Amino acid sequence: MKSLRVLHVADVHLGIKFKGLPPAKARIRREDLKKTFSKMIDLTQSSRSNVLLIAGDLFDDPYPPPSLISFVINEMKRAQIPVFLIPGNHDPMVKGSVYSENDFPSNVTIFDKEFSTKTIGDLAVHGIAYDSEKFDKHILKDLPEPLPDKYNIALVHGSYKVMDFGDENYYPIEKEEIEGSKMDYIALGHFHTFHEIKTSVPACYPGTPDGLGFNDTGQRGVVLVDLDKNGVNINPNNINSKVYETYELECTDMVNEMEIETKIREKSDPGKLLRVKLSGVPEKLLKLDSETMLEEIEDSFFHLEIIDNITSPSDLQVDNTIKGAFISKMQGKISGSNDPEEKKLLERALRLGIQALDGGEIR
Ligand SMILES: [Mn+2]
């Protein structure tokens, strides 16, 4: 058999509302996802892939607007290679849904709620649509036997249980089920972060090719999977149009707002969505105006959020916790001290102690 190159994508979530963003930015992000989808189609040609596998949740819901459907259909035609698609839990094949109401191009195969096998050249794809009525089914147990003298790939939208996201009721998948599958490769979808499952049968989640929120941080993309007589090679390719980042900024040793602002500005990038979490117990900065700060810096980003969890001394509560006892004891020492140098030292000890008790790192 000749070698085979597969472009495997999942969880694009086209049409998602981006509820955490203001409407104008949400609209731009929805356009971004379409651009990312187009990049994926470009990649089928530039990477000389033989097939495109879409492992579920291409759309964020089963009833996308007509303009989005025609965009996807036209892009799929442009791919000029066979496309194999399974509906996921977000875009299930239900009455009136995108997959049951539209004619997709002749190069596109959409799998239904029972496993079926489609062959093309040296490749056999065993695919199944996600079925919300059988959500807890161990679906790999129903996988057909591999075809001889073919590369056998399973296409499934489900939850690999070892990853323990408390999310296993979407077609749960066990490690043993992957190992016992006799496939050459299992193309997975559902989890939004790239994850390669290294067992005797290789399997992979490509993750969302473009972040959908602050749980989807960092660069993202699709995977190119090469199959030949020596085995399987999985190569991630980043195609995201923007990037999400979360920044934990510890402010205990900061002396003014400018210092915080400078730290945030170091992250400037018009293609970035940044969420800053301020924490710590600084000596001054008692009236940090995070809204004004946000207005001043936000133009350096596509989107910026500042979450102010800074503790000011007036927030310190003497309650019956260990922290409360510590605060009470330190405040006693501070008020009992007559040496200004010692007072300063004790105040710093109080702030660092609270930071440590809150689970922060001491620098
Ligand atoms: Mn899903």
CSV table of N, CA and C in Angstrom, one decimal, residues 135-294:
chain,number,residue,atom,x,y,z
A,135,PHE,N,-26.0,8.3,24.5
A,135,PHE,CA,-24.8,9.1,24.9
A,135,PHE,C,-23.8,8.3,25.8
A,136,ASP,N,-24.4,7.3,26.6
A,136,ASP,CA,-23.5,6.6,27.5
A,136,ASP,C,-23.0,5.3,27.0
A,137,LYS,N,-23.2,5.1,25.7
A,137,LYS,CA,-22.8,3.8,25.1
A,137,LYS,C,-21.3,3.8,24.8
A,138,HIS,N,-20.7,2.7,25.1
A,138,HIS,CA,-19.2,2.5,24.8
A,138,HIS,C,-19.1,2.1,23.3
A,139,ILE,N,-19.1,3.1,22.5
A,139,ILE,CA,-19.4,3.0,21.1
A,139,ILE,C,-18.3,2.2,20.4
A,140,LEU,N,-17.1,2.2,20.9
A,140,LEU,CA,-16.0,1.5,20.2
A,140,LEU,C,-16.2,-0.1,20.2
A,141,LYS,N,-17.1,-0.5,21.1
A,141,LYS,CA,-17.4,-1.9,21.2
A,141,LYS,C,-18.2,-2.4,19.9
A,142,ASP,N,-18.8,-1.4,19.3
A,142,ASP,CA,-19.6,-1.8,18.0
A,142,ASP,C,-18.8,-1.6,16.8
A,143,LEU,N,-17.5,-1.2,16.9
A,143,LEU,CA,-16.7,-0.9,15.8
A,143,LEU,C,-16.6,-2.2,14.8
A,144,PRO,N,-16.8,-2.0,13.5
A,144,PRO,CA,-16.7,-3.1,12.6
A,144,PRO,C,-15.2,-3.7,12.6
A,145,GLU,N,-15.1,-4.9,12.1
A,145,GLU,CA,-13.8,-5.5,12.0
A,145,GLU,C,-13.0,-4.7,10.9
A,146,PRO,N,-11.7,-4.6,11.0
A,146,PRO,CA,-10.9,-3.9,10.0
A,146,PRO,C,-10.9,-4.7,8.7
A,147,LEU,N,-10.9,-3.9,7.6
A,147,LEU,CA,-10.8,-4.6,6.3
A,147,LEU,C,-9.4,-4.9,6.0
A,148,PRO,N,-9.2,-6.1,5.4
A,148,PRO,CA,-7.8,-6.5,5.0
A,148,PRO,C,-7.2,-5.6,3.9
A,149,ASP,N,-5.9,-5.5,4.0
A,149,ASP,CA,-5.2,-4.7,2.9
A,149,ASP,C,-5.7,-3.3,2.8
A,150,LYS,N,-6.1,-2.7,3.9
A,150,LYS,CA,-6.5,-1.3,3.9
A,150,LYS,C,-5.9,-0.6,5.1
A,151,TYR,N,-5.8,0.7,5.0
A,151,TYR,CA,-5.6,1.5,6.2
A,151,TYR,C,-7.0,1.7,6.9
A,152,ASN,N,-7.1,1.3,8.1
A,152,ASN,CA,-8.4,1.3,8.8
A,152,ASN,C,-8.4,2.5,9.8
A,153,ILE,N,-9.3,3.4,9.6
A,153,ILE,CA,-9.5,4.5,10.5
A,153,ILE,C,-10.9,4.6,11.1
A,154,ALA,N,-11.0,4.8,12.4
A,154,ALA,CA,-12.3,5.0,13.1
A,154,ALA,C,-12.5,6.5,13.3
A,155,LEU,N,-13.7,7.0,13.0
A,155,LEU,CA,-14.0,8.4,13.2
A,155,LEU,C,-15.1,8.5,14.2
A,156,VAL,N,-14.8,9.1,15.4
A,156,VAL,CA,-15.7,9.0,16.5
A,156,VAL,C,-15.7,10.3,17.3
A,157,HIS,N,-16.9,10.8,17.8
A,157,HIS,CA,-16.9,11.9,18.6
A,157,HIS,C,-17.3,11.5,20.1
A,158,GLY,N,-16.3,11.5,21.0
A,158,GLY,CA,-16.6,10.9,22.3
A,158,GLY,C,-15.5,11.3,23.3
A,159,SER,N,-15.7,10.8,24.5
A,159,SER,CA,-14.8,11.2,25.7
A,159,SER,C,-13.9,10.1,26.1
A,160,TYR,N,-12.6,10.4,25.9
A,160,TYR,CA,-11.6,9.5,26.4
A,160,TYR,C,-11.6,9.5,27.9
A,161,LYS,N,-11.9,8.4,28.6
A,161,LYS,CA,-12.2,8.5,30.1
A,161,LYS,C,-11.0,8.8,30.9
A,162,VAL,N,-9.8,8.4,30.4
A,162,VAL,CA,-8.6,8.6,31.2
A,162,VAL,C,-8.3,10.1,31.4
A,163,MET,N,-8.8,10.9,30.5
A,163,MET,CA,-8.6,12.4,30.7
A,163,MET,C,-9.4,13.0,31.8
A,164,ASP,N,-10.4,12.3,32.2
A,164,ASP,CA,-11.2,12.7,33.4
A,164,ASP,C,-11.5,14.2,33.5
A,165,PHE,N,-12.4,14.6,32.6
A,165,PHE,CA,-12.9,15.9,32.6
A,165,PHE,C,-14.3,16.0,33.2
A,166,GLY,N,-14.7,14.9,33.9
A,166,GLY,CA,-16.0,14.8,34.4
A,166,GLY,C,-17.1,14.9,33.3
A,167,ASP,N,-16.7,14.4,32.2
A,167,ASP,CA,-17.5,14.7,30.9
A,167,ASP,C,-17.7,13.4,30.2
A,168,GLU,N,-17.6,12.2,30.9
A,168,GLU,CA,-17.5,10.9,30.2
A,168,GLU,C,-18.8,10.4,29.6
A,169,ASN,N,-19.9,11.2,29.8
A,169,ASN,CA,-21.2,10.7,29.3
A,169,ASN,C,-21.4,11.1,27.8
A,170,TYR,N,-20.4,11.3,27.1
A,170,TYR,CA,-20.5,11.5,25.7
A,170,TYR,C,-19.7,10.4,25.0
A,171,TYR,N,-20.4,9.3,24.7
A,171,TYR,CA,-19.7,8.2,24.1
A,171,TYR,C,-18.4,7.9,24.8
A,172,PRO,N,-18.5,7.4,26.0
A,172,PRO,CA,-17.2,7.1,26.8
A,172,PRO,C,-16.3,6.1,26.0
A,173,ILE,N,-15.0,6.4,26.1
A,173,ILE,CA,-14.0,5.6,25.4
A,173,ILE,C,-12.9,5.2,26.4
A,174,GLU,N,-12.7,3.9,26.6
A,174,GLU,CA,-11.7,3.4,27.5
A,174,GLU,C,-10.4,3.2,26.7
A,175,LYS,N,-9.3,3.3,27.4
A,175,LYS,CA,-8.0,2.9,26.8
A,175,LYS,C,-8.0,1.5,26.2
A,176,GLU,N,-8.5,0.6,26.9
A,176,GLU,CA,-8.5,-0.8,26.5
A,176,GLU,C,-9.4,-0.9,25.2
A,177,GLU,N,-10.4,-0.1,25.1
A,177,GLU,CA,-11.2,-0.2,23.9
A,177,GLU,C,-10.4,0.3,22.6
A,178,ILE,N,-9.6,1.3,22.9
A,178,ILE,CA,-8.8,1.8,21.8
A,178,ILE,C,-7.8,0.8,21.4
A,179,GLU,N,-7.1,0.2,22.4
A,179,GLU,CA,-6.1,-0.8,22.2
A,179,GLU,C,-6.7,-2.1,21.5
A,180,GLY,N,-7.9,-2.4,21.8
A,180,GLY,CA,-8.5,-3.6,21.2
A,180,GLY,C,-9.2,-3.4,19.9
A,181,SER,N,-9.1,-2.1,19.4
A,181,SER,CA,-9.9,-1.8,18.2
A,181,SER,C,-9.4,-2.3,16.9
A,182,LYS,N,-8.1,-2.7,16.8
A,182,LYS,CA,-7.5,-3.2,15.6
A,182,LYS,C,-7.4,-2.2,14.5
A,183,MET,N,-7.6,-0.9,14.8
A,183,MET,CA,-7.5,0.1,13.8
A,183,MET,C,-6.1,0.5,13.6
A,184,ASP,N,-5.8,1.3,12.5
A,184,ASP,CA,-4.5,1.9,12.4
A,184,ASP,C,-4.5,3.2,13.1
A,185,TYR,N,-5.6,3.9,13.1
A,185,TYR,CA,-5.7,5.2,13.7
A,185,TYR,C,-7.2,5.5,14.1
A,186,ILE,N,-7.3,6.2,15.3
A,186,ILE,CA,-8.7,6.6,15.7
A,186,ILE,C,-8.7,8.1,15.7
A,187,ALA,N,-9.5,8.7,14.8
A,187,ALA,CA,-9.7,10.1,14.7
A,187,ALA,C,-10.8,10.6,15.6
A,188,LEU,N,-10.4,11.3,16.7
A,188,LEU,CA,-11.4,11.6,17.7
A,188,LEU,C,-11.8,13.1,17.6
A,189,GLY,N,-12.9,13.4,18.2
A,189,GLY,CA,-13.4,14.8,18.4
A,189,GLY,C,-14.1,14.9,19.7
A,190,HIS,N,-14.2,16.1,20.2
A,190,HIS,CA,-15.0,16.4,21.4
A,190,HIS,C,-14.2,17.3,22.4
A,191,PHE,N,-13.0,16.8,22.8
A,191,PHE,CA,-12.2,17.6,23.7
A,191,PHE,C,-11.5,18.7,22.9
A,192,HIS,N,-11.4,19.9,23.5
A,192,HIS,CA,-11.0,21.1,22.8
A,192,HIS,C,-9.5,21.4,22.7
A,193,THR,N,-8.7,20.6,23.4
A,193,THR,CA,-7.3,20.8,23.4
A,193,THR,C,-6.6,19.6,22.8
A,194,PHE,N,-5.6,19.9,22.0
A,194,PHE,CA,-4.8,18.8,21.3
A,194,PHE,C,-4.4,17.8,22.3
A,195,HIS,N,-4.7,16.5,22.0
A,195,HIS,CA,-4.2,15.4,22.9
A,195,HIS,C,-4.0,14.2,22.1
A,196,GLU,N,-2.7,13.7,22.1
A,196,GLU,CA,-2.4,12.5,21.4
A,196,GLU,C,-2.4,11.3,22.4
A,197,ILE,N,-3.2,10.3,22.1
A,197,ILE,CA,-3.3,9.1,23.0
A,197,ILE,C,-2.3,8.1,22.5
A,198,LYS,N,-1.3,7.9,23.3
A,198,LYS,CA,-0.2,7.0,22.8
A,198,LYS,C,-0.4,5.6,23.4
A,199,THR,N,-1.1,4.7,22.6
A,199,THR,CA,-1.3,3.3,23.0
A,199,THR,C,-0.9,2.5,21.8
A,200,SER,N,-1.1,1.2,21.8
A,200,SER,CA,-0.7,0.4,20.7
A,200,SER,C,-1.5,0.8,19.4
A,201,VAL,N,-2.6,1.4,19.6
A,201,VAL,CA,-3.4,2.0,18.4
A,201,VAL,C,-3.3,3.5,18.6
A,202,PRO,N,-2.7,4.3,17.8
A,202,PRO,CA,-2.6,5.7,18.0
A,202,PRO,C,-4.0,6.4,17.8
A,203,ALA,N,-4.3,7.4,18.6
A,203,ALA,CA,-5.5,8.1,18.6
A,203,ALA,C,-5.2,9.5,18.9
A,204,CYS,N,-6.1,10.4,18.5
A,204,CYS,CA,-5.8,11.8,18.7
A,204,CYS,C,-7.0,12.7,18.7
A,205,TYR,N,-7.0,13.7,19.6
A,205,TYR,CA,-7.9,14.8,19.5
A,205,TYR,C,-7.1,16.0,19.0
A,206,PRO,N,-7.5,16.6,17.8
A,206,PRO,CA,-6.8,17.8,17.3
A,206,PRO,C,-7.1,19.0,18.1
A,207,GLY,N,-8.2,19.1,18.8
A,207,GLY,CA,-8.6,20.3,19.6
A,207,GLY,C,-9.3,21.3,18.6
A,208,THR,N,-9.8,22.3,19.2
A,208,THR,CA,-10.5,23.4,18.4
A,208,THR,C,-9.4,24.0,17.6
A,209,PRO,N,-9.6,24.3,16.3
A,209,PRO,CA,-8.5,24.9,15.5
A,209,PRO,C,-8.4,26.4,15.7
A,210,ASP,N,-9.4,27.0,16.5
A,210,ASP,CA,-9.3,28.4,16.9
A,210,ASP,C,-10.0,28.4,18.2
A,211,GLY,N,-9.5,29.1,19.2
A,211,GLY,CA,-10.0,29.1,20.5
A,211,GLY,C,-11.4,29.6,20.6
A,212,LEU,N,-12.2,29.1,21.5
A,212,LEU,CA,-13.6,29.5,21.6
A,212,LEU,C,-13.9,30.3,22.9
A,213,GLY,N,-12.9,30.3,23.8
A,213,GLY,CA,-13.0,31.0,25.1
A,213,GLY,C,-11.7,30.8,25.9
A,214,PHE,N,-11.7,31.3,27.1
A,214,PHE,CA,-10.5,31.3,27.9
A,214,PHE,C,-10.1,29.9,28.4
A,215,ASN,N,-10.9,28.9,28.1
A,215,ASN,CA,-10.5,27.5,28.4
A,215,ASN,C,-9.6,27.0,27.2
A,216,ASP,N,-9.6,27.7,26.1
A,216,ASP,CA,-8.9,27.2,24.9
A,216,ASP,C,-7.7,28.1,24.6
A,217,THR,N,-6.8,28.2,25.6
A,217,THR,CA,-5.6,29.1,25.4
A,217,THR,C,-4.6,28.5,24.5
A,218,GLY,N,-3.7,29.4,24.0
A,218,GLY,CA,-2.6,29.0,23.2
A,218,GLY,C,-2.9,28.8,21.7
A,219,GLN,N,-1.8,28.4,21.0
A,219,GLN,CA,-1.9,28.1,19.6
A,219,GLN,C,-2.7,26.8,19.4
A,220,ARG,N,-3.4,26.8,18.2
A,220,ARG,CA,-4.3,25.6,18.0
A,220,ARG,C,-4.4,25.3,16.5
A,221,GLY,N,-4.9,24.1,16.3
A,221,GLY,CA,-4.9,23.7,14.8
A,221,GLY,C,-5.5,22.4,14.6
A,222,VAL,N,-4.9,21.8,13.5
A,222,VAL,CA,-5.4,20.5,13.0
A,222,VAL,C,-4.3,19.5,13.1
A,223,VAL,N,-4.5,18.3,12.7
A,223,VAL,CA,-3.4,17.3,12.7
A,223,VAL,C,-3.3,16.7,11.3
A,224,LEU,N,-2.0,16.6,10.8
A,224,LEU,CA,-1.8,15.8,9.6
A,224,LEU,C,-1.3,14.4,10.1
A,225,VAL,N,-2.0,13.4,9.6
A,225,VAL,CA,-1.6,12.0,10.0
A,225,VAL,C,-1.1,11.3,8.8
A,226,ASP,N,0.1,10.8,8.9
A,226,ASP,CA,0.7,10.0,7.8
A,226,ASP,C,0.7,8.6,8.2
A,227,LEU,N,0.2,7.8,7.3
A,227,LEU,CA,0.1,6.3,7.5
A,227,LEU,C,1.0,5.7,6.4
A,228,ASP,N,1.9,4.8,6.8
A,228,ASP,CA,2.6,4.0,5.8
A,228,ASP,C,2.9,2.7,6.5
A,229,LYS,N,3.7,1.9,5.8
A,229,LYS,CA,4.0,0.5,6.2
A,229,LYS,C,4.7,0.5,7.6
A,230,ASN,N,5.4,1.6,7.9
A,230,ASN,CA,6.1,1.7,9.2
A,230,ASN,C,5.3,2.1,10.3
A,231,GLY,N,4.1,2.6,10.1
A,231,GLY,CA,3.3,3.1,11.2
A,231,GLY,C,2.6,4.4,10.9
A,232,VAL,N,2.3,5.1,12.0
A,232,VAL,CA,1.5,6.3,11.9
A,232,VAL,C,2.3,7.5,12.6
A,233,ASN,N,2.3,8.6,11.9
A,233,ASN,CA,2.9,9.8,12.4
A,233,ASN,C,1.9,10.9,12.5
A,234,ILE,N,1.8,11.6,13.7
A,234,ILE,CA,0.8,12.6,13.9
A,234,ILE,C,1.5,14.0,14.1
A,235,ASN,N,1.2,14.9,13.2
A,235,ASN,CA,1.9,16.2,13.2
A,235,ASN,C,0.8,17.3,13.3
A,236,PRO,N,0.8,18.0,14.5
A,236,PRO,CA,-0.1,19.2,14.7
A,236,PRO,C,0.4,20.3,13.8
A,237,ASN,N,-0.6,21.1,13.3
A,237,ASN,CA,-0.4,22.3,12.5
A,237,ASN,C,-1.3,23.4,13.0
A,238,ASN,N,-0.6,24.5,13.4
A,238,ASN,CA,-1.4,25.6,14.0
A,238,ASN,C,-2.0,26.4,12.9
A,239,ILE,N,-3.3,26.7,13.0
A,239,ILE,CA,-4.0,27.5,12.0
A,239,ILE,C,-4.9,28.5,12.6
A,240,ASN,N,-4.8,28.7,13.9
A,240,ASN,CA,-5.7,29.6,14.6
A,240,ASN,C,-5.5,31.1,14.1
A,241,SER,N,-6.6,31.9,14.1
A,241,SER,CA,-6.5,33.2,13.7
A,241,SER,C,-6.2,34.2,14.8
A,242,LYS,N,-6.6,33.9,16.0
A,242,LYS,CA,-6.3,34.7,17.2
A,242,LYS,C,-6.0,33.7,18.3
A,243,VAL,N,-5.5,34.3,19.5
A,243,VAL,CA,-5.1,33.4,20.6
A,243,VAL,C,-5.6,33.9,21.9
A,244,TYR,N,-6.1,33.0,22.7
A,244,TYR,CA,-6.5,33.3,24.1
A,244,TYR,C,-5.4,33.1,25.1
A,245,GLU,N,-5.3,34.0,26.1
A,245,GLU,CA,-4.3,33.8,27.1
A,245,GLU,C,-4.8,34.3,28.4
A,246,THR,N,-4.5,33.5,29.5
A,246,THR,CA,-4.9,33.9,30.8
A,246,THR,C,-3.6,34.3,31.6
A,247,TYR,N,-3.6,35.4,32.2
A,247,TYR,CA,-2.3,36.0,32.9
A,247,TYR,C,-2.6,36.2,34.3
A,248,GLU,N,-2.0,35.4,35.2
A,248,GLU,CA,-2.1,35.6,36.6
A,248,GLU,C,-1.0,36.5,37.1
A,249,LEU,N,-1.4,37.7,37.5
A,249,LEU,CA,-0.5,38.7,37.9
A,249,LEU,C,-0.5,39.0,39.4
A,250,GLU,N,0.6,38.6,40.1
A,250,GLU,CA,0.7,38.7,41.5
A,250,GLU,C,1.2,40.1,41.8
A,251,CYS,N,0.4,40.9,42.6
A,251,CYS,CA,0.8,42.3,42.8
A,251,CYS,C,1.3,42.7,44.2
A,252,THR,N,1.6,41.7,45.0
A,252,THR,CA,2.0,42.0,46.4
A,252,THR,C,3.2,43.0,46.5
A,253,ASP,N,4.1,42.8,45.6
A,253,ASP,CA,5.3,43.6,45.7
A,253,ASP,C,5.3,44.9,44.8
A,254,MET,N,4.1,45.1,44.2
A,254,MET,CA,4.0,46.3,43.3
A,254,MET,C,3.6,47.5,44.1
A,255,VAL,N,4.2,48.6,43.7
A,255,VAL,CA,4.1,49.9,44.5
A,255,VAL,C,3.1,50.9,43.9
A,256,ASN,N,2.8,50.7,42.6
A,256,ASN,CA,1.8,51.6,42.0
A,256,ASN,C,1.1,51.0,40.8
A,257,GLU,N,0.1,51.7,40.3
A,257,GLU,CA,-0.7,51.2,39.2
A,257,GLU,C,0.1,51.0,37.9
A,258,MET,N,1.1,52.0,37.7
A,258,MET,CA,1.9,52.0,36.5
A,258,MET,C,2.6,50.6,36.3
A,259,GLU,N,3.0,50.1,37.5
A,259,GLU,CA,3.8,48.9,37.4
A,259,GLU,C,2.9,47.7,36.9
A,260,ILE,N,1.7,47.7,37.3
A,260,ILE,CA,0.7,46.7,36.8
A,260,ILE,C,0.5,46.9,35.3
A,261,GLU,N,0.2,48.2,35.0
A,261,GLU,CA,-0.1,48.5,33.6
A,261,GLU,C,1.1,48.1,32.7
A,262,THR,N,2.3,48.4,33.1
A,262,THR,CA,3.5,48.0,32.3
A,262,THR,C,3.5,46.5,32.1
A,263,LYS,N,3.3,45.7,33.2
A,263,LYS,CA,3.3,44.3,33.0
A,263,LYS,C,2.3,43.8,32.0
A,264,ILE,N,1.1,44.4,32.1
A,264,ILE,CA,0.0,44.0,31.1
A,264,ILE,C,0.4,44.4,29.7
A,265,ARG,N,0.9,45.6,29.6
A,265,ARG,CA,1.3,46.1,28.2
A,265,ARG,C,2.4,45.2,27.6
A,266,GLU,N,3.2,44.5,28.4
A,266,GLU,CA,4.2,43.6,27.8
A,266,GLU,C,3.6,42.5,27.0
A,267,LYS,N,2.3,42.2,27.3
A,267,LYS,CA,1.6,41.1,26.6
A,267,LYS,C,0.9,41.6,25.3
A,268,SER,N,1.0,42.9,25.0
A,268,SER,CA,0.3,43.5,23.9
A,268,SER,C,0.3,42.7,22.6
A,269,ASP,N,-0.8,42.6,22.0
A,269,ASP,CA,-0.9,41.9,20.7
A,269,ASP,C,-2.3,42.1,20.2
A,270,PRO,N,-2.4,42.7,19.0
A,270,PRO,CA,-3.8,42.9,18.4
A,270,PRO,C,-4.6,41.6,18.1
A,271,GLY,N,-3.8,40.5,18.1
A,271,GLY,CA,-4.5,39.2,17.8
A,271,GLY,C,-4.7,38.4,19.0
A,272,LYS,N,-4.7,39.1,20.2
A,272,LYS,CA,-4.8,38.3,21.4
A,272,LYS,C,-6.0,38.7,22.2
A,273,LEU,N,-6.6,37.7,22.9
A,273,LEU,CA,-7.7,37.9,23.9
A,273,LEU,C,-7.0,37.6,25.2
A,274,LEU,N,-6.8,38.6,26.0
A,274,LEU,CA,-6.1,38.4,27.3
A,274,LEU,C,-7.0,38.6,28.5
A,275,ARG,N,-7.0,37.6,29.4
A,275,ARG,CA,-7.7,37.8,30.7
A,275,ARG,C,-6.6,37.9,31.8
A,276,VAL,N,-6.6,39.1,32.4
A,276,VAL,CA,-5.6,39.3,33.5
A,276,VAL,C,-6.3,39.1,34.8
A,277,LYS,N,-5.7,38.2,35.7
A,277,LYS,CA,-6.2,38.0,37.1
A,277,LYS,C,-5.2,38.6,38.0
A,278,LEU,N,-5.6,39.8,38.6
A,278,LEU,CA,-4.8,40.4,39.6
A,278,LEU,C,-5.0,39.8,41.0
A,279,SER,N,-3.9,39.5,41.7
A,279,SER,CA,-4.1,39.0,43.1
A,279,SER,C,-2.9,39.5,43.9
A,280,GLY,N,-3.0,39.2,45.2
A,280,GLY,CA,-1.9,39.6,46.1
A,280,GLY,C,-2.4,40.7,47.1
A,281,VAL,N,-1.5,41.1,47.9
A,281,VAL,CA,-1.9,42.1,49.0
A,281,VAL,C,-0.8,43.2,49.0
A,282,PRO,N,-1.0,44.1,48.0
A,282,PRO,CA,0.0,45.2,47.9
A,282,PRO,C,-0.1,46.2,49.1
A,283,GLU,N,1.0,46.8,49.3
A,283,GLU,CA,1.0,47.8,50.5
A,283,GLU,C,0.2,49.1,50.1
A,284,LYS,N,0.4,49.6,48.9
A,284,LYS,CA,-0.3,50.8,48.4
A,284,LYS,C,-1.4,50.3,47.5
A,285,LEU,N,-1.6,51.0,46.4
A,285,LEU,CA,-2.6,50.6,45.4
A,285,LEU,C,-4.0,50.4,46.0
A,286,LEU,N,-4.3,51.2,47.1
A,286,LEU,CA,-5.5,50.9,47.8
A,286,LEU,C,-6.8,51.1,46.9
A,287,LYS,N,-6.6,52.1,46.0
A,287,LYS,CA,-7.8,52.4,45.2
A,287,LYS,C,-7.5,52.1,43.7
A,288,LEU,N,-7.2,50.9,43.4
A,288,LEU,CA,-6.9,50.5,42.0
A,288,LEU,C,-8.2,50.7,41.2
A,289,ASP,N,-8.1,51.5,40.1
A,289,ASP,CA,-9.2,51.7,39.3
A,289,ASP,C,-9.0,50.8,38.0
A,290,SER,N,-9.5,49.6,38.1
A,290,SER,CA,-9.2,48.6,37.0
A,290,SER,C,-10.0,49.0,35.8
A,291,GLU,N,-11.1,49.6,35.9
A,291,GLU,CA,-11.9,50.0,34.7
A,291,GLU,C,-11.2,51.1,33.9
A,292,THR,N,-10.7,52.1,34.5
A,292,THR,CA,-9.9,53.1,33.8
A,292,THR,C,-8.7,52.5,33.2
A,293,MET,N,-8.0,51.6,33.9
A,293,MET,CA,-6.8,51.0,33.4
A,293,MET,C,-7.2,50.2,32.2
A,294,LEU,N,-8.3,49.5,32.2
A,294,LEU,CA,-8.7,48.7,31.1
A,294,LEU,C,-8.9,49.6,29.9
